[in-house]
Short mmCIF file of C-alpha atoms in Angstrom, two decimals:
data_model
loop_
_atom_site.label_atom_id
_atom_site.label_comp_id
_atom_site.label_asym_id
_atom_site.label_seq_id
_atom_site.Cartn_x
_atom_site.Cartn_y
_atom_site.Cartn_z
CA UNK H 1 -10.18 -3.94 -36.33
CA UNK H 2 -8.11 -1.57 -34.15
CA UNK H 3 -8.13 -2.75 -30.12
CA UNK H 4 -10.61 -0.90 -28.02
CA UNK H 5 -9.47 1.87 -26.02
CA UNK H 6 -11.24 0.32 -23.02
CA UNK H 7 -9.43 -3.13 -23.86
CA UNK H 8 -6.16 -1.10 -24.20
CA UNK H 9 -6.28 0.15 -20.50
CA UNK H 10 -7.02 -2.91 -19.21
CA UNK H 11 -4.60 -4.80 -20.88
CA UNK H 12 -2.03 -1.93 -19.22
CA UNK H 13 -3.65 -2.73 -15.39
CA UNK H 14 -2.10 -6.13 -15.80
CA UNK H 15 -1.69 -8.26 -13.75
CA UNK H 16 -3.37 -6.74 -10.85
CA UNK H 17 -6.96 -6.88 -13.15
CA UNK H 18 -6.72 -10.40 -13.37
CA UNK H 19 -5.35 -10.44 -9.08
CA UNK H 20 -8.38 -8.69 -8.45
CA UNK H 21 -10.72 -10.55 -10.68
CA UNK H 22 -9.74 -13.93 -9.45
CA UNK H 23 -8.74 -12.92 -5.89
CA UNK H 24 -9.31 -15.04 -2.72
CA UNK H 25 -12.10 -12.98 -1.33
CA UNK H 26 -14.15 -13.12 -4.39
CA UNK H 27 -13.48 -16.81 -4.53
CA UNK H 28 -14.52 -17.31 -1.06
CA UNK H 29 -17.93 -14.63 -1.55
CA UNK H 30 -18.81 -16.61 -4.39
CA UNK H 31 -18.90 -20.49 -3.15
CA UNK H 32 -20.14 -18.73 0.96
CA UNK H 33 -16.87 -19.54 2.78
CA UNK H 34 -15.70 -16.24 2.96
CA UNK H 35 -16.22 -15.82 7.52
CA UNK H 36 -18.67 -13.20 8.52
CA UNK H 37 -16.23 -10.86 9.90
CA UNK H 38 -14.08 -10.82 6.95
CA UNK H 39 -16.98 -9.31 4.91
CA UNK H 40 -18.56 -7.29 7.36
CA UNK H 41 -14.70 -5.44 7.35
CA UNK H 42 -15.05 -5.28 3.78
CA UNK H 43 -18.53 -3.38 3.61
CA UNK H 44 -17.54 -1.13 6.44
CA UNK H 45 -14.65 0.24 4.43
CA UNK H 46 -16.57 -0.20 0.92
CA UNK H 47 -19.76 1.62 2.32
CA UNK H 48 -17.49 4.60 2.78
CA UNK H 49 -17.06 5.02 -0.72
CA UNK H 50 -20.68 5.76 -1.15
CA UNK H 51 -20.42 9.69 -0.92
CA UNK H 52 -17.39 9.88 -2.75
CA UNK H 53 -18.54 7.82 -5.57
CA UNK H 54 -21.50 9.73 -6.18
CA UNK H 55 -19.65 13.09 -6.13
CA UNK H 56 -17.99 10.88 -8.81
CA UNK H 57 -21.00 10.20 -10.57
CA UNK H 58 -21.70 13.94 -10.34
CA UNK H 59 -18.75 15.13 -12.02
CA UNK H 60 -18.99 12.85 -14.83
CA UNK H 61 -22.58 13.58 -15.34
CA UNK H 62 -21.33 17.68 -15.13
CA UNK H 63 -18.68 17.25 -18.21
CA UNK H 64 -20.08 14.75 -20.11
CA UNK H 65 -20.80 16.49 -23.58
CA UNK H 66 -24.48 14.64 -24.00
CA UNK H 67 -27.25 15.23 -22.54
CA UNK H 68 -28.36 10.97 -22.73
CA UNK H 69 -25.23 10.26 -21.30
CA UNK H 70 -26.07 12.59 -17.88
CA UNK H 71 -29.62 10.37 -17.44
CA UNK H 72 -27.77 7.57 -18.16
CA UNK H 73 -25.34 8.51 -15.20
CA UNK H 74 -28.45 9.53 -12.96
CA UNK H 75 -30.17 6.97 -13.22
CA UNK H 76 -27.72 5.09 -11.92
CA UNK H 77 -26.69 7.34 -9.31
CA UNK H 78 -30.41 6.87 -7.81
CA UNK H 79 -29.71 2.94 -7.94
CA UNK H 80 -26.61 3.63 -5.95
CA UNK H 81 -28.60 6.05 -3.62
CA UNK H 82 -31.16 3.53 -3.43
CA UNK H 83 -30.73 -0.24 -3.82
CA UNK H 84 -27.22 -0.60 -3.14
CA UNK H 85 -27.16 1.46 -0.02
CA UNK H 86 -30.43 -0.53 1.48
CA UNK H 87 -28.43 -3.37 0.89
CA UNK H 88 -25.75 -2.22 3.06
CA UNK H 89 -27.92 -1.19 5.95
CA UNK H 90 -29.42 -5.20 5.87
CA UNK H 91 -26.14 -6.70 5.42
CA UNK H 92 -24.72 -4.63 8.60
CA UNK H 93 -27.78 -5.65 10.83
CA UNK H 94 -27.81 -9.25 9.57
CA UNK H 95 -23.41 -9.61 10.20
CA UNK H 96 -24.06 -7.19 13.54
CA UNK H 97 -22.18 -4.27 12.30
CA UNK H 98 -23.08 -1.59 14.98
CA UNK H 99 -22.88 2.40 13.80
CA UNK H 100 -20.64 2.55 16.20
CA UNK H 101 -18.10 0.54 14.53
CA UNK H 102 -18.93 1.56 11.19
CA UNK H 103 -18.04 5.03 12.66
CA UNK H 104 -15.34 4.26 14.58
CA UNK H 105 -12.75 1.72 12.45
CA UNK H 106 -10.15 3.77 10.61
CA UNK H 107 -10.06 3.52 7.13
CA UNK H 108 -7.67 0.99 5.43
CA UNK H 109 -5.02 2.30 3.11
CA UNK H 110 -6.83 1.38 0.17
CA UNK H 111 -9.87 2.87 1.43
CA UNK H 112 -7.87 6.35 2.12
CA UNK H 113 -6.34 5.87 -1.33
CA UNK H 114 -9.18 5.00 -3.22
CA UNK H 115 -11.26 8.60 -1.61
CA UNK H 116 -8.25 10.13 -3.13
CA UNK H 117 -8.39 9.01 -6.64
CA UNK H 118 -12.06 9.52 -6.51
CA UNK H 119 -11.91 13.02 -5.39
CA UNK H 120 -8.40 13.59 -7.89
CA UNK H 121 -10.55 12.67 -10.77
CA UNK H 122 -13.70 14.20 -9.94
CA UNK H 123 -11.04 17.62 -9.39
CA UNK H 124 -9.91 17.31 -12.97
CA UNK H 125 -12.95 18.48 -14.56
CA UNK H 126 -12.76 16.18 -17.17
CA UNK H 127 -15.72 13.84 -18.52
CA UNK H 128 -13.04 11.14 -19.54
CA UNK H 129 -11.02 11.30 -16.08
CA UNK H 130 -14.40 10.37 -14.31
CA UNK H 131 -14.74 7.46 -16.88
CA UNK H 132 -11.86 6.33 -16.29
CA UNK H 133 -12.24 5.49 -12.36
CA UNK H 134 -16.15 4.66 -12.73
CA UNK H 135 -15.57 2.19 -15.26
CA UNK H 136 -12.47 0.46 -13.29
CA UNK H 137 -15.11 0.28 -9.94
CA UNK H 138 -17.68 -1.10 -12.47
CA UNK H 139 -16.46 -3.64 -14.81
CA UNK H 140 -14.13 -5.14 -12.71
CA UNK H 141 -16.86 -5.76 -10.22
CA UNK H 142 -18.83 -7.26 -13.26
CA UNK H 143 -15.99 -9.48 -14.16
CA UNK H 144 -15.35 -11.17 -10.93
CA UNK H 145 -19.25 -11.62 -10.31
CA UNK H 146 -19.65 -12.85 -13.89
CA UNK H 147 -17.61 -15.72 -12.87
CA UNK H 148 -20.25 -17.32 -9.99
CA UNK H 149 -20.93 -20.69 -9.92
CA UNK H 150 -24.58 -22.11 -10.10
CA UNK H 151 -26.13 -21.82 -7.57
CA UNK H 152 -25.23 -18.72 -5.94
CA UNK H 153 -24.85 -18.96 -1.76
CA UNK H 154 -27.81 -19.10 0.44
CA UNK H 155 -27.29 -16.33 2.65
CA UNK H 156 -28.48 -13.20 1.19
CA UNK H 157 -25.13 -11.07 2.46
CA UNK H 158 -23.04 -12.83 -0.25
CA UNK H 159 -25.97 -13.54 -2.58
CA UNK H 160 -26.92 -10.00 -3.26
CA UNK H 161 -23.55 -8.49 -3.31
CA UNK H 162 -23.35 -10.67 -6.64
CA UNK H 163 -26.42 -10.30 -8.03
CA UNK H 164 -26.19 -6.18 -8.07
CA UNK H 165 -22.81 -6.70 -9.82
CA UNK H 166 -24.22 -9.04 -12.72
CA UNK H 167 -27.41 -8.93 -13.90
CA UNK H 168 -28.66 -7.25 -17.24
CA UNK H 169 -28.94 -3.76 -15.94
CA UNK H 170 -25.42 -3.51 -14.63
CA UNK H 171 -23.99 -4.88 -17.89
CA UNK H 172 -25.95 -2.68 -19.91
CA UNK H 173 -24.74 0.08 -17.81
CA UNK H 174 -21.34 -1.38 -17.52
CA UNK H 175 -20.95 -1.53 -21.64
CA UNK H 176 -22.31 2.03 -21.47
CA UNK H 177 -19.34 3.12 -19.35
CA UNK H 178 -17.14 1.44 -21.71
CA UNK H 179 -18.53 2.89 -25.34
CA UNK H 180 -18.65 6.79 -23.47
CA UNK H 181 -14.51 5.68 -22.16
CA UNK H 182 -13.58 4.75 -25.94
CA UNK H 183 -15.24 7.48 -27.47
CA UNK H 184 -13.55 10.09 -25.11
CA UNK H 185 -10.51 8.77 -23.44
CA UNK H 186 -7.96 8.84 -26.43
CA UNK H 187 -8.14 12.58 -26.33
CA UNK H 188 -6.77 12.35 -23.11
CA UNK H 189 -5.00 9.27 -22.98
CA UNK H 190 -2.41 9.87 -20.74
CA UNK H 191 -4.35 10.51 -17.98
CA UNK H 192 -6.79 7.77 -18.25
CA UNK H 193 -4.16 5.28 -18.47
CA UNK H 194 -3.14 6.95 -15.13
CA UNK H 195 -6.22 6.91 -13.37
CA UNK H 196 -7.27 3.80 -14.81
CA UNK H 197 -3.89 1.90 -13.50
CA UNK H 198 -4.53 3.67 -9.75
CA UNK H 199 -7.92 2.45 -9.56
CA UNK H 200 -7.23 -1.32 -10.93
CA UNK H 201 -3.72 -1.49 -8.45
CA UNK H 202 -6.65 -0.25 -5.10
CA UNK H 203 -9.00 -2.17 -6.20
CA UNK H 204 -6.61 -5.76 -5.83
CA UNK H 205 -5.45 -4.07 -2.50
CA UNK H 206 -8.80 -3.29 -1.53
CA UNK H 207 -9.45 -7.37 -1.41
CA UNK H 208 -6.38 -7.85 0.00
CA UNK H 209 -7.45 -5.53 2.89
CA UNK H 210 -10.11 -7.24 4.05
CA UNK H 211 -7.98 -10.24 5.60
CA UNK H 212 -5.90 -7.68 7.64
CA UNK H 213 -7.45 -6.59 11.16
CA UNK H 214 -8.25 -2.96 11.56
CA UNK H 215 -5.49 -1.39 13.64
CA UNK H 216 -6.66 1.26 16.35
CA UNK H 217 -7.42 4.98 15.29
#
């Protein structure tokens, strides 16, 4: 049996899939070592992905060729909308994150570069381009979180952040994400290998980010 399209682009990503998967922040989210201000950094500059990931959503779901695939897609855009954004509103209050700050602190580099690819793809117009970024955000988030320890840490902050990323839900959705990339993305291969590569290479500096003090605006 041929190699999935999906396993192909991966493969590609290399090494900085497996960096990212295995990096020293997950590590340290996963056993509750990682300090308090190195997370609350890191959900300041992930929590400004939220608008530009569901625009993402929102182009996928407007050039996807099936009409399951765009309730698939809203459905979890409402989850995004809705779960995973309460979440960041508790984890801000319980670390102390102010709205000031969260207005304030300058985006990182990988937080400028990931808006970028998320708005690039989304600009394409293309069903498969969209794939190719939503399923890098997705499944490597599943394959980092897939790889907690028993039992997960106390403190809801790092506990919950896990959970959303693996339970049965998010791998059903994540394995949907993967069958809708194999089915379209060889028609356009050379861009999905593109945007796929992008998103994998910001998502390892995204984690490496988080360790690096905000310089001033």
């Amino acid at each position: 049996m041929s190699e999935r399209f999906t396993e192909h682009l991966r493969d590609l990503a290399e090494p900085d899939w497996s960096e990212a998967a295995t990096h020293r922040f997950t590590r340290e989210l996963m056993d509750g070592t990682l300090a308090p201000d190195i997370m609350a950094r890191y959900l300041v500059q992930d929590h400004r992905f939220v608008d530009r990931f569901l625009m993402l959503i929102g182009a996928a779901m407007a050039t996807s060729d099936r009409f399951e695939s765009r309730l698939r897609l809203a459905r979890f855009a409402g989850l995004v909308a809705g779960e995973e954004n309460t979440y960041f509103e508790r984890a801000f209050e319980a670390l102390g994150v102010s709205a000031e700050r969260r207005a304030s602190e300058p985006d990182s580099a990988a937080t400028a570069g990931f808006k970028a690819l998320m708005r690039d793809a989304a600009e394409h117009r293309s069903y498969a381009a969209a794939l190719s970024v939503l399923a890098v955000a997705e499944w490597l988030y599943l394959d980092w979180a897939s790889r907690a320890p028993t039992p997960l840490p106390d403190g809801f902050v790092h506990r919950e952040w896990i959970t959303l990323h693996d339970n049965p839900g998010f791998r059903d959705f994540v394995a949907f994400l993967r069958i809708e990339l194999d089915r379209v993305g060889p028609q356009e291969r050379a861009l999905c290998e593109t945007l796929f590569r992008r998103a994998v290479a910001l998502e390892r500096a995204f984690f490496d980010a988080a360790y690096d003090a905000p310089r001033p605006a």
